[in-house]
């Protein structure tokens, strides 16, 4: 497959729409020296931004939220053109950004309020934990949610008082740039420097240069690159959060509502053409209902419409599936399907590129007769493919669901919700949905992130903003005595006293004796 992006002598990246393959823009590559300059400016802007209180920062970001609402039609068209997804899914991206601004604008002060601690031992000290912004947070992001994972990711970091520098994917830089402009308009109207949030562009080299100068890195992308970024960050001992890949299992038990389960599997597997870190990547269905569940899934898959609908039309029915953004991902999908076929899998529908459309489209695909000897059940496919495996019972489903190096998301379908929640607790995943799919990401209130190779750190909730802060502890002496018992000069008397205190406080035998003496 021809590469649609090239570096020209002037170091430009051409951006082509995966839906039409037409050139829709270009961006200049930021050199490593350029990255240092950008981060230097961000550090200056940080001084101004971090000195504002939460109310003021919220006011600025809420003004930016209005810009996102006002410009939504333009944003929808750009997201569709650059990423290839359907209009409805582009609306979800804008909604997320507006919601995350609302969420943290209202709660940042509470999440980051200094916490008073009463020490259990040193009672004569007043102790408070403060959350301080880290400085310049670098973000390195992928192409599948080009607005959510750039501007959306930046919001909690900004609310905490940091300056942010984002290196979006070289495949989808335009939407991040436009999103940044809408934030800049809000900074400008409040007399603030636009360098509070900046975009740099380029490939791995530019991302690497950012790791070398930022105070923290929030990385979203593949496990392979995540490890490279973490190793590079380790050289400077800067904190990293890693939101990486997944191979999310869906378990369908015999007592499930099969209609809801089939609808969930089809949407959960194919939304954004399956290019979702928390999409349904593999299904385990109990033998007793496997035929009926599979029949419904195939029927619903065959009813899906694929195409490009960036511009609003008068027709009522829209497309369901768009294009695939990244050419190499299509090759991964083809490789996984070929490997599964060679090992005995059956293609029930789809299985190839959609040649009737001009762009990079892959037909929604359902596979049966799959097992864990196949890449399709063990490696992240990240495309519109739904492999369905029959299992004997709940135990086997759970064993296979956990037989993975990933642990991002999962789902369980059963009419018995209590049973579903019990099973969910045993699934090795950051979020498990019962009778739902992908929904966890929409719950901005709850931490979202992965286990095992799916990453380190959480977005959303209190953790989602605290990760962009360092915890500063302030200990204040309460009584102002001239000296403390363990300060100089050391003497045999204080040594005996401390030794006796040690025994009284920590010896179980003495403790029991004291209790019996006191009649407790
Ligand atoms: P990728 O790892 O190839 O690239 C991600 C980013 O890293 C890009 O901006 C890229 O330019 C940059 N990069 C590449 N090499 C680098 C290097 N050596 N140093 C620094 N930066 C470098 O991932 P992708 O193909 O863009 O995205 C798909 C992956 O992202 C999938 O695995 C998916 O599961 C994952 N993802 C995870 C989440 C999550 O929240 N867990 C969300 C979305 C996507």
Coordinates of C-alpha atoms and ligand atoms in Angstrom, one line a residue:
X1 CA 0.0 0.0 0.0
X2 CA 1.4 3.4 -1.0
X3 CA 2.4 5.7 1.9
X4 CA 0.2 8.8 1.9
X5 CA 2.6 10.9 3.9
X6 CA 6.0 12.0 2.9
X7 CA 8.8 14.2 4.2
X8 CA 9.9 16.6 1.6
X9 CA 13.2 18.5 1.6
X10 CA 11.6 21.4 3.6
X11 CA 10.5 18.7 6.1
X12 CA 6.8 19.0 5.5
X13 CA 4.3 16.3 6.3
X14 CA 1.5 16.0 3.8
X15 CA -1.8 15.0 5.3
X16 CA -4.1 12.9 3.2
X17 CA -7.7 11.9 4.0
X18 CA -8.0 8.2 4.5
X19 CA -11.6 8.5 3.2
X20 CA -10.8 10.1 -0.2
X21 CA -7.0 9.8 -0.3
X22 CA -6.9 13.5 -1.3
X23 CA -4.3 15.8 0.2
X24 CA -6.0 18.0 2.8
X25 CA -3.1 19.9 4.3
X26 CA 0.5 19.9 5.4
X27 CA 2.5 20.7 8.5
X28 CA 6.2 21.5 9.1
X29 CA 8.3 19.0 11.1
X30 CA 9.5 20.5 14.4
X31 CA 13.2 19.7 14.8
X32 CA 14.7 18.7 18.1
X33 CA 16.1 22.2 18.5
X34 CA 12.7 23.6 17.7
X35 CA 11.2 21.4 20.4
X36 CA 13.6 22.9 23.0
X37 CA 12.5 26.4 21.9
X38 CA 8.8 25.6 22.1
X39 CA 9.3 24.0 25.6
X40 CA 11.3 27.1 26.7
X41 CA 8.3 29.3 25.7
X42 CA 5.9 27.0 27.4
X43 CA 8.0 27.3 30.6
X44 CA 7.6 31.1 30.5
X45 CA 3.8 30.8 29.9
X46 CA 3.7 28.3 32.8
X47 CA 4.7 31.0 35.2
X48 CA 1.7 33.1 34.2
X49 CA -0.8 30.3 33.9
X50 CA 0.1 28.5 37.2
X51 CA -0.2 31.8 39.1
X52 CA -3.9 32.0 38.3
X53 CA -6.4 30.5 40.7
X54 CA -8.7 27.6 39.7
X55 CA -11.7 30.0 39.1
X56 CA -9.8 32.0 36.5
X57 CA -8.4 28.9 34.7
X58 CA -11.9 27.5 34.6
X59 CA -13.2 30.7 33.2
X60 CA -10.7 30.6 30.4
X61 CA -11.3 27.0 29.5
X62 CA -15.1 27.4 29.7
X63 CA -14.7 30.2 27.1
X64 CA -12.7 27.8 25.0
X65 CA -15.6 25.3 25.4
X66 CA -17.9 27.8 23.8
X67 CA -15.5 28.1 20.9
X68 CA -15.7 24.3 20.4
X69 CA -19.5 24.4 20.4
X70 CA -19.6 27.4 18.0
X71 CA -17.2 25.8 15.6
X72 CA -18.5 22.3 15.8
X73 CA -19.6 21.9 12.2
X74 CA -16.2 22.8 11.0
X75 CA -14.6 20.5 13.5
X76 CA -16.8 17.6 12.5
X77 CA -15.8 18.0 8.9
X78 CA -12.1 18.2 9.7
X79 CA -12.2 15.1 12.0
X80 CA -14.1 13.1 9.3
X81 CA -11.7 14.2 6.6
X82 CA -8.5 13.6 8.5
X83 CA -9.4 10.5 10.5
X84 CA -12.0 8.9 8.2
X85 CA -14.7 8.3 10.9
X86 CA -18.5 8.9 10.5
X87 CA -20.0 12.3 11.5
X88 CA -21.7 10.9 14.6
X89 CA -18.4 9.7 15.9
X90 CA -16.8 13.1 15.3
X91 CA -19.6 14.7 17.3
X92 CA -18.7 12.3 20.2
X93 CA -15.1 13.6 20.1
X94 CA -16.2 17.2 20.4
X95 CA -18.7 16.3 23.1
X96 CA -16.0 14.6 25.1
X97 CA -13.8 17.7 25.0
X98 CA -16.7 19.9 26.1
X99 CA -17.6 17.4 28.9
X100 CA -14.0 17.1 30.2
X101 CA -13.7 20.9 30.3
X102 CA -17.0 21.1 32.2
X103 CA -16.0 18.2 34.6
X104 CA -12.5 19.5 35.6
X105 CA -13.5 23.2 35.5
X106 CA -16.1 22.4 38.2
X107 CA -14.0 19.9 40.2
X108 CA -10.3 20.7 39.9
X109 CA -10.3 22.9 43.0
X110 CA -11.8 20.1 45.1
X111 CA -9.5 17.4 43.6
X112 CA -6.4 19.5 44.2
X113 CA -7.4 21.1 47.5
X114 CA -4.6 20.9 50.1
X115 CA -5.3 17.9 52.3
X116 CA -4.8 18.1 56.0
X117 CA -3.3 14.9 57.6
X118 CA -3.4 14.1 61.3
X119 CA -0.1 12.2 61.9
X120 CA -0.6 9.0 64.0
X121 CA 2.8 9.4 65.6
X122 CA 4.1 13.0 65.4
X123 CA 1.0 14.6 66.8
X124 CA 2.8 17.9 67.5
X125 CA 3.1 18.5 63.7
X126 CA 0.6 20.1 61.4
X127 CA 0.8 18.3 58.0
X128 CA -0.8 19.3 54.6
X129 CA -0.4 17.7 51.2
X130 CA -0.4 20.2 48.3
X131 CA -0.8 19.4 44.6
X132 CA 1.6 21.5 42.6
X133 CA 1.6 21.6 38.8
X134 CA 4.7 19.9 37.3
X135 CA 5.6 22.6 34.7
X136 CA 5.6 21.7 31.0
X137 CA 3.7 18.4 30.3
X138 CA 4.6 16.8 27.0
X139 CA 1.9 14.7 25.3
X140 CA 2.5 12.3 22.5
X141 CA -0.6 11.0 21.0
X142 CA -2.0 8.6 18.3
X143 CA -4.3 9.0 15.3
X144 CA -7.5 7.2 16.3
X145 CA -9.2 9.9 18.4
X146 CA -7.3 13.0 17.1
X147 CA -9.3 15.5 19.2
X148 CA -10.1 13.5 22.4
X149 CA -6.5 12.3 22.9
X150 CA -4.9 15.7 22.2
X151 CA -7.0 18.6 23.4
X152 CA -9.2 16.4 25.6
X153 CA -6.0 14.9 27.3
X154 CA -4.6 18.4 27.8
X155 CA -7.6 19.8 29.7
X156 CA -6.9 18.3 33.2
X157 CA -3.2 19.1 32.8
X158 CA -4.1 22.7 32.0
X159 CA -6.7 22.9 34.8
X160 CA -3.9 21.8 37.2
X161 CA -1.8 24.8 36.1
X162 CA 0.6 23.2 33.7
X163 CA 1.6 24.4 30.3
X164 CA 1.2 21.7 27.7
X165 CA 3.1 20.8 24.5
X166 CA 1.4 18.2 22.3
X167 CA 3.0 16.1 19.6
X168 CA 0.0 14.6 17.7
X169 CA 0.2 11.7 15.4
X170 CA 1.9 12.6 12.1
X171 CA -1.3 11.0 10.5
X172 CA -3.7 13.5 12.1
X173 CA -2.0 16.7 13.1
X174 CA -4.6 19.1 11.6
X175 CA -7.4 18.6 14.1
X176 CA -5.0 19.1 17.1
X177 CA -3.8 22.4 15.5
X178 CA -7.4 23.6 15.0
X179 CA -8.3 22.6 18.5
X180 CA -5.3 24.5 19.9
X181 CA -6.4 27.6 17.9
X182 CA -9.8 27.5 19.6
X183 CA -8.0 27.4 23.0
X184 CA -5.7 30.2 21.9
X185 CA -8.7 32.4 21.1
X186 CA -9.7 32.0 24.7
X187 CA -6.2 32.7 26.0
X188 CA -6.0 35.8 23.8
X189 CA -9.4 37.2 25.0
X190 CA -8.2 36.9 28.6
X191 CA -4.8 38.5 27.9
X192 CA -2.9 35.3 28.4
X193 CA 0.0 33.9 26.3
X194 CA -1.0 31.3 23.7
X195 CA 2.2 29.3 24.6
X196 CA 0.3 27.8 27.5
X197 CA -0.7 25.1 24.9
X198 CA 1.4 24.4 21.9
X199 CA 1.5 21.9 19.1
X200 CA 4.7 20.5 17.6
X201 CA 4.7 18.2 14.6
X202 CA 6.8 15.3 13.4
X203 CA 7.6 11.6 13.7
X204 CA 9.3 9.6 16.5
X205 CA 12.3 11.9 16.5
X206 CA 10.2 14.9 17.5
X207 CA 8.4 12.9 20.1
X208 CA 11.7 11.7 21.5
X209 CA 13.0 15.3 21.7
X210 CA 10.0 16.2 23.7
X211 CA 10.7 13.5 26.2
X212 CA 14.2 15.0 26.6
X213 CA 13.0 18.4 27.8
X214 CA 9.5 18.2 29.3
X215 CA 8.8 17.8 33.0
X216 CA 6.4 14.9 32.4
X217 CA 5.2 12.8 29.5
X218 CA 1.7 11.6 29.0
X219 CA 1.9 9.0 26.2
X220 CA -1.0 7.4 24.4
X221 CA -0.1 4.8 21.7
X222 CA 1.2 1.4 21.0
X223 CA 2.9 -0.8 23.6
X224 CA 6.1 -0.9 21.5
X225 CA 6.5 2.9 21.3
X226 CA 5.3 3.2 24.9
X227 CA 8.2 1.1 26.1
X228 CA 10.7 3.3 24.0
X229 CA 9.2 6.5 25.5
X230 CA 9.3 5.0 29.1
X231 CA 13.0 4.0 28.7
X232 CA 13.9 7.5 27.4
X233 CA 12.0 9.2 30.2
X234 CA 13.7 6.9 32.7
X235 CA 17.1 8.4 31.6
X236 CA 15.9 11.7 33.0
X237 CA 13.8 10.1 35.8
X238 CA 10.7 12.1 34.7
X239 CA 7.3 10.7 35.3
X240 CA 5.3 9.1 32.5
X241 CA 1.8 7.9 32.1
X242 CA 1.2 5.3 29.4
X243 CA -2.1 4.6 27.8
X244 CA -1.4 1.7 25.5
X245 CA -3.1 -1.1 23.5
X246 CA -5.7 -3.6 24.4
X247 CA -7.1 -7.0 23.3
X248 CA -10.5 -6.5 25.0
X249 CA -12.5 -9.6 25.7
X250 CA -16.3 -9.8 25.6
X251 CA -17.9 -12.7 27.5
X252 CA -21.5 -13.7 26.5
X253 CA -23.1 -16.1 28.9
X254 CA -26.1 -18.4 28.1
X255 CA -28.5 -16.2 30.1
X256 CA -27.6 -13.0 28.3
X257 CA -30.0 -10.8 26.4
X258 CA -28.7 -12.0 23.1
X259 CA -30.2 -9.0 21.1
X260 CA -28.4 -6.5 23.3
X261 CA -25.2 -8.6 23.4
X262 CA -25.2 -8.9 19.6
X263 CA -25.8 -5.1 19.1
X264 CA -23.1 -4.4 21.6
X265 CA -20.6 -6.7 19.9
X266 CA -21.2 -5.2 16.5
X267 CA -21.0 -1.6 17.7
X268 CA -18.2 -2.4 20.2
X269 CA -16.2 -4.2 17.5
X270 CA -16.7 -1.8 14.6
X271 CA -17.1 1.7 15.9
X272 CA -14.3 3.9 14.5
X273 CA -13.6 0.9 12.3
X274 CA -12.4 -1.0 15.3
X275 CA -9.6 1.5 15.8
X276 CA -10.4 2.0 19.5
X277 CA -8.1 0.9 22.3
X278 CA -11.1 -0.3 24.3
X279 CA -13.1 -1.8 21.4
X280 CA -14.3 -5.4 21.5
X281 CA -11.4 -7.4 20.1
X282 CA -12.5 -11.0 20.9
X283 CA -15.7 -12.6 21.9
X284 CA -16.2 -15.7 24.1
X285 CA -19.8 -17.1 23.9
X286 CA -21.2 -20.0 25.8
X287 CA -21.8 -23.0 23.6
X288 CA -25.6 -23.2 24.3
X289 CA -26.2 -19.7 22.7
X290 CA -23.3 -19.5 20.3
X291 CA -25.2 -20.3 17.1
X292 CA -28.0 -17.8 17.8
X293 CA -25.6 -15.0 19.0
X294 CA -23.4 -15.5 15.9
X295 CA -26.3 -15.5 13.5
X296 CA -27.5 -12.2 14.9
X297 CA -24.0 -10.6 14.8
X298 CA -23.6 -11.6 11.2
X299 CA -27.0 -10.3 10.2
X300 CA -26.4 -7.0 11.9
X301 CA -22.9 -6.7 10.4
X302 CA -24.3 -7.2 6.9
X303 CA -26.7 -4.3 7.5
X304 CA -23.9 -1.8 8.2
X305 CA -23.2 0.9 5.7
X306 CA -19.7 2.0 5.0
X307 CA -18.6 5.3 3.4
X308 CA -17.8 9.0 4.0
X309 CA -20.3 11.5 5.3
X310 CA -18.2 14.5 6.5
X311 CA -20.7 17.0 5.1
X312 CA -24.2 17.0 6.5
X313 CA -26.8 15.8 4.0
X314 CA -30.6 15.6 3.9
X315 CA -30.7 11.9 4.1
X316 CA -31.9 10.4 7.4
X317 CA -29.7 7.2 7.4
X318 CA -26.0 7.9 7.9
X319 CA -23.0 5.7 7.3
X320 CA -22.0 3.4 10.2
X321 CA -18.4 2.7 9.4
X322 CA -15.7 5.0 7.9
X323 CA -12.2 4.5 6.6
X324 CA -9.1 3.1 8.3
X325 CA -6.7 5.9 9.2
X326 CA -3.3 4.3 9.2
X327 CA -2.2 2.2 6.1
X328 CA 0.0 -0.1 8.2
X329 CA -3.0 -0.9 10.4
X330 CA -4.8 -2.3 7.4
X331 CA -1.9 -4.6 6.8
X332 CA -2.0 -5.8 10.4
X333 CA -5.7 -6.6 10.0
X334 CA -5.0 -8.5 6.7
X335 CA -2.1 -10.4 8.4
X336 CA -4.3 -11.4 11.4
X337 CA -7.1 -12.6 9.2
X338 CA -4.7 -14.5 6.9
X339 CA -3.1 -16.1 9.9
X340 CA -6.5 -17.1 11.4
X341 CA -7.6 -18.5 8.1
X342 CA -4.5 -20.6 7.7
X343 CA -5.1 -22.1 11.2
X344 CA -8.7 -23.0 10.4
X345 CA -10.8 -19.9 11.1
X346 CA -14.0 -19.4 9.1
X347 CA -14.8 -15.9 7.6
X348 CA -18.6 -15.5 8.1
X349 CA -18.7 -12.0 6.5
X350 CA -16.2 -9.4 5.3
X351 CA -12.5 -10.3 5.4
X352 CA -11.2 -7.9 2.7
X353 CA -10.7 -4.3 1.7
X354 CA -13.8 -2.6 0.4
X355 CA -12.9 -2.0 -3.2
X356 CA -16.1 -0.1 -4.0
X357 CA -15.0 3.0 -2.1
X358 CA -12.1 5.2 -3.2
X359 CA -10.4 5.4 0.3
X360 CA -8.8 3.1 2.7
X361 CA -11.8 1.0 3.8
X362 CA -11.9 -2.5 5.3
X363 CA -15.2 -4.5 5.4
X364 CA -16.5 -5.3 8.8
X365 CA -15.5 -8.9 9.4
X366 CA -16.9 -11.7 11.6
X367 CA -14.8 -14.8 12.2
X368 CA -15.7 -18.2 13.7
X369 CA -13.7 -21.3 14.6
X370 CA -11.0 -19.2 16.2
X371 CA -8.7 -20.1 19.1
X372 CA -5.7 -18.8 21.0
X373 CA -3.1 -20.2 18.6
X374 CA -4.1 -17.3 16.3
X375 CA -2.9 -13.7 16.3
X376 CA -6.5 -12.6 15.9
X377 CA -7.2 -13.8 19.5
X378 CA -3.9 -12.7 21.1
X379 CA -2.5 -9.6 19.4
X380 CA -4.1 -6.2 19.1
X381 CA -5.8 -6.1 15.6
X382 CA -7.2 -2.5 15.9
X383 CA -9.5 -2.9 12.9
X384 CA -13.1 -3.9 12.1
X385 CA -12.8 -7.6 13.0
X386 CA -14.9 -9.6 15.4
X387 CA -13.6 -13.1 16.1
X388 CA -16.1 -15.3 18.0
X389 CA -15.0 -18.3 20.0
X390 CA -17.3 -20.9 21.6
X391 CA -16.6 -21.8 25.2
X392 CA -17.9 -24.6 27.5
X393 CA -18.8 -22.3 30.4
X394 CA -18.1 -19.2 32.5
X395 CA -14.8 -20.7 33.8
X396 CA -13.4 -21.3 30.4
X397 CA -14.5 -17.9 29.2
X398 CA -12.8 -16.2 32.2
X399 CA -9.6 -18.3 31.8
X400 CA -9.3 -17.3 28.1
X401 CA -10.2 -13.6 28.8
X402 CA -7.3 -13.4 31.2
X403 CA -4.9 -15.3 28.9
X404 CA -3.5 -12.0 27.5
X405 CA -0.6 -9.7 27.9
X406 CA -3.1 -6.8 27.8
X407 CA -5.6 -5.7 30.5
X408 CA -7.3 -2.6 29.3
X409 CA -11.1 -3.1 29.1
X410 CA -13.5 -6.0 29.0
X411 CA -17.3 -6.8 29.1
X412 CA -19.6 -9.5 30.5
X413 CA -23.1 -10.1 29.3
X414 CA -25.7 -11.9 31.5
X415 CA -29.2 -11.2 32.7
X416 CA -28.0 -11.8 36.3
X417 CA -26.2 -8.5 37.0
X418 CA -24.8 -9.6 40.4
X419 CA -23.2 -12.6 38.7
X420 CA -21.9 -10.3 36.0
X421 CA -20.3 -8.0 38.6
X422 CA -18.8 -11.0 40.4
X423 CA -17.2 -12.2 37.1
X424 CA -16.1 -8.6 36.3
X425 CA -14.1 -8.5 39.5
X426 CA -12.1 -11.6 38.2
X427 CA -11.3 -10.1 34.8
X428 CA -7.8 -8.7 34.6
X429 CA -8.7 -5.3 33.1
X430 CA -8.7 -1.6 34.1
X431 CA -12.5 -1.3 33.3
X432 CA -15.0 -4.1 32.9
X433 CA -18.5 -3.3 31.7
X434 CA -21.5 -5.5 32.6
X435 CA -24.1 -5.6 29.7
X436 CA -22.3 -2.7 28.1
X437 CA -19.2 -2.0 26.0
X438 CA -16.7 0.9 25.9
X439 CA -19.0 2.9 28.3
X440 CA -16.3 3.2 31.0
X441 CA -14.4 5.8 29.0
X442 CA -17.5 8.0 29.0
X443 CA -17.6 8.0 32.8
X444 CA -15.2 10.9 33.3
X445 CA -15.7 10.6 37.0
X446 CA -14.0 7.2 37.3
X447 CA -10.3 6.3 36.7
X448 CA -9.6 4.8 33.3
X449 CA -6.4 3.0 32.4
X450 CA -4.9 -0.5 31.9
X451 CA -3.2 -3.4 33.7
X452 CA -0.3 -5.5 32.4
X453 CA 1.1 -4.2 29.1
X454 CA -1.9 -1.8 28.6
X455 CA -0.1 0.9 30.6
X456 CA 0.6 2.8 33.7
X457 CA -1.5 5.6 35.2
X458 CA -5.1 6.7 35.0
X459 CA -7.0 9.4 33.2
X460 CA -10.3 10.8 34.5
X461 CA -11.6 11.3 38.0
X462 CA -9.3 12.7 40.7
X463 CA -6.4 10.6 39.6
X464 CA -6.7 12.0 36.1
X465 CA -5.8 15.5 37.3
X466 CA -3.5 14.5 40.2
X467 CA -1.2 12.7 37.8
X468 CA -0.3 16.1 36.3
X469 CA 0.8 17.3 39.8
X470 CA 3.6 16.5 42.2
X471 CA 2.6 16.1 45.8
X472 CA 4.3 18.6 48.1
X473 CA 4.1 17.9 51.8
X474 CA 4.3 20.8 54.3
X475 CA 5.0 19.9 57.9
X476 CA 4.7 22.7 60.5
X477 CA 5.7 22.5 64.1
X478 CA 2.7 23.3 66.3
X479 CA 4.0 24.2 69.7
X480 CA 7.3 26.0 69.3
X481 CA 9.3 24.2 71.9
X482 CA 13.0 25.2 72.1
X483 CA 14.1 21.7 71.1
X484 CA 12.8 18.2 70.2
X485 CA 13.5 15.1 72.3
X486 CA 15.6 13.5 69.6
X487 CA 17.6 16.6 68.7
X488 CA 21.1 17.3 70.0
X489 CA 22.7 16.9 72.4
X490 CA 22.2 13.1 72.7
X491 CA 22.3 11.7 76.2
X492 CA 22.0 8.3 78.0
X493 CA 18.8 9.7 79.6
X494 CA 17.0 10.4 76.4
X495 CA 18.3 7.2 74.9
X496 CA 16.7 5.2 77.8
X497 CA 13.5 7.2 77.5
X498 CA 13.2 6.6 73.7
X499 CA 14.0 2.9 74.2
X500 CA 11.3 2.5 76.8
X501 CA 8.8 4.4 74.5
X502 CA 9.7 2.1 71.7
X503 CA 8.9 -1.0 73.8
X504 CA 5.7 0.5 75.2
X505 CA 4.4 1.5 71.8
X506 CA 5.3 -1.5 69.7
X507 CA 5.7 -4.6 72.0
X508 CA 2.6 -6.8 71.7
X509 CA 3.4 -8.4 75.1
X510 CA 3.7 -5.1 76.9
X511 CA 0.6 -3.9 75.1
X512 CA -1.4 -6.9 76.2
X513 CA -0.2 -6.4 79.8
X514 CA -1.1 -2.8 79.8
X515 CA -4.6 -3.7 78.4
X516 CA -5.2 -6.2 81.2
X517 CA -3.9 -3.7 83.9
X518 CA -6.3 -1.1 82.5
X519 CA -9.1 -3.8 82.4
X520 CA -9.6 -3.5 78.7
Ligands
LIG1 P1 2.2 4.7 17.9 O1 2.8 4.1 19.2 O2 2.8 4.2 16.7 O3 2.4 6.3 17.9 C1 1.9 7.1 19.0 C2 2.7 8.4 19.0 O4 4.0 8.1 19.3 C3 2.7 9.1 17.6 O5 2.5 10.5 17.8 C4 4.1 8.8 17.1 O6 4.6 9.8 16.2 C5 4.9 8.8 18.4 N1 6.2 8.1 18.3 C6 6.5 7.1 17.5 N2 7.8 6.7 17.8 C7 8.2 7.5 18.8 C8 9.4 7.6 19.6 N3 10.5 6.7 19.3 N4 9.5 8.5 20.6 C9 8.5 9.3 20.9 N5 7.3 9.3 20.2 C10 7.2 8.4 19.2 O7 0.7 4.4 18.0 P2 -0.4 4.7 16.9 O8 -0.3 3.7 15.8 O9 -0.4 6.2 16.6 O10 -1.8 4.4 17.8 C11 -2.4 3.2 17.9 C12 -2.1 2.6 19.3 O11 -2.6 3.5 20.3 C13 -2.9 1.3 19.5 O12 -2.0 0.4 20.1 C14 -4.0 1.7 20.5 O13 -4.4 0.7 21.4 C15 -3.3 2.8 21.3 N6 -4.2 3.6 22.0 C16 -4.4 3.5 23.4 C17 -5.3 4.3 24.0 C18 -5.5 4.2 25.5 O14 -6.1 5.1 26.1 N7 -5.0 3.2 26.2 C19 -6.1 5.2 23.3 C20 -5.9 5.3 21.9 C21 -5.0 4.5 21.3

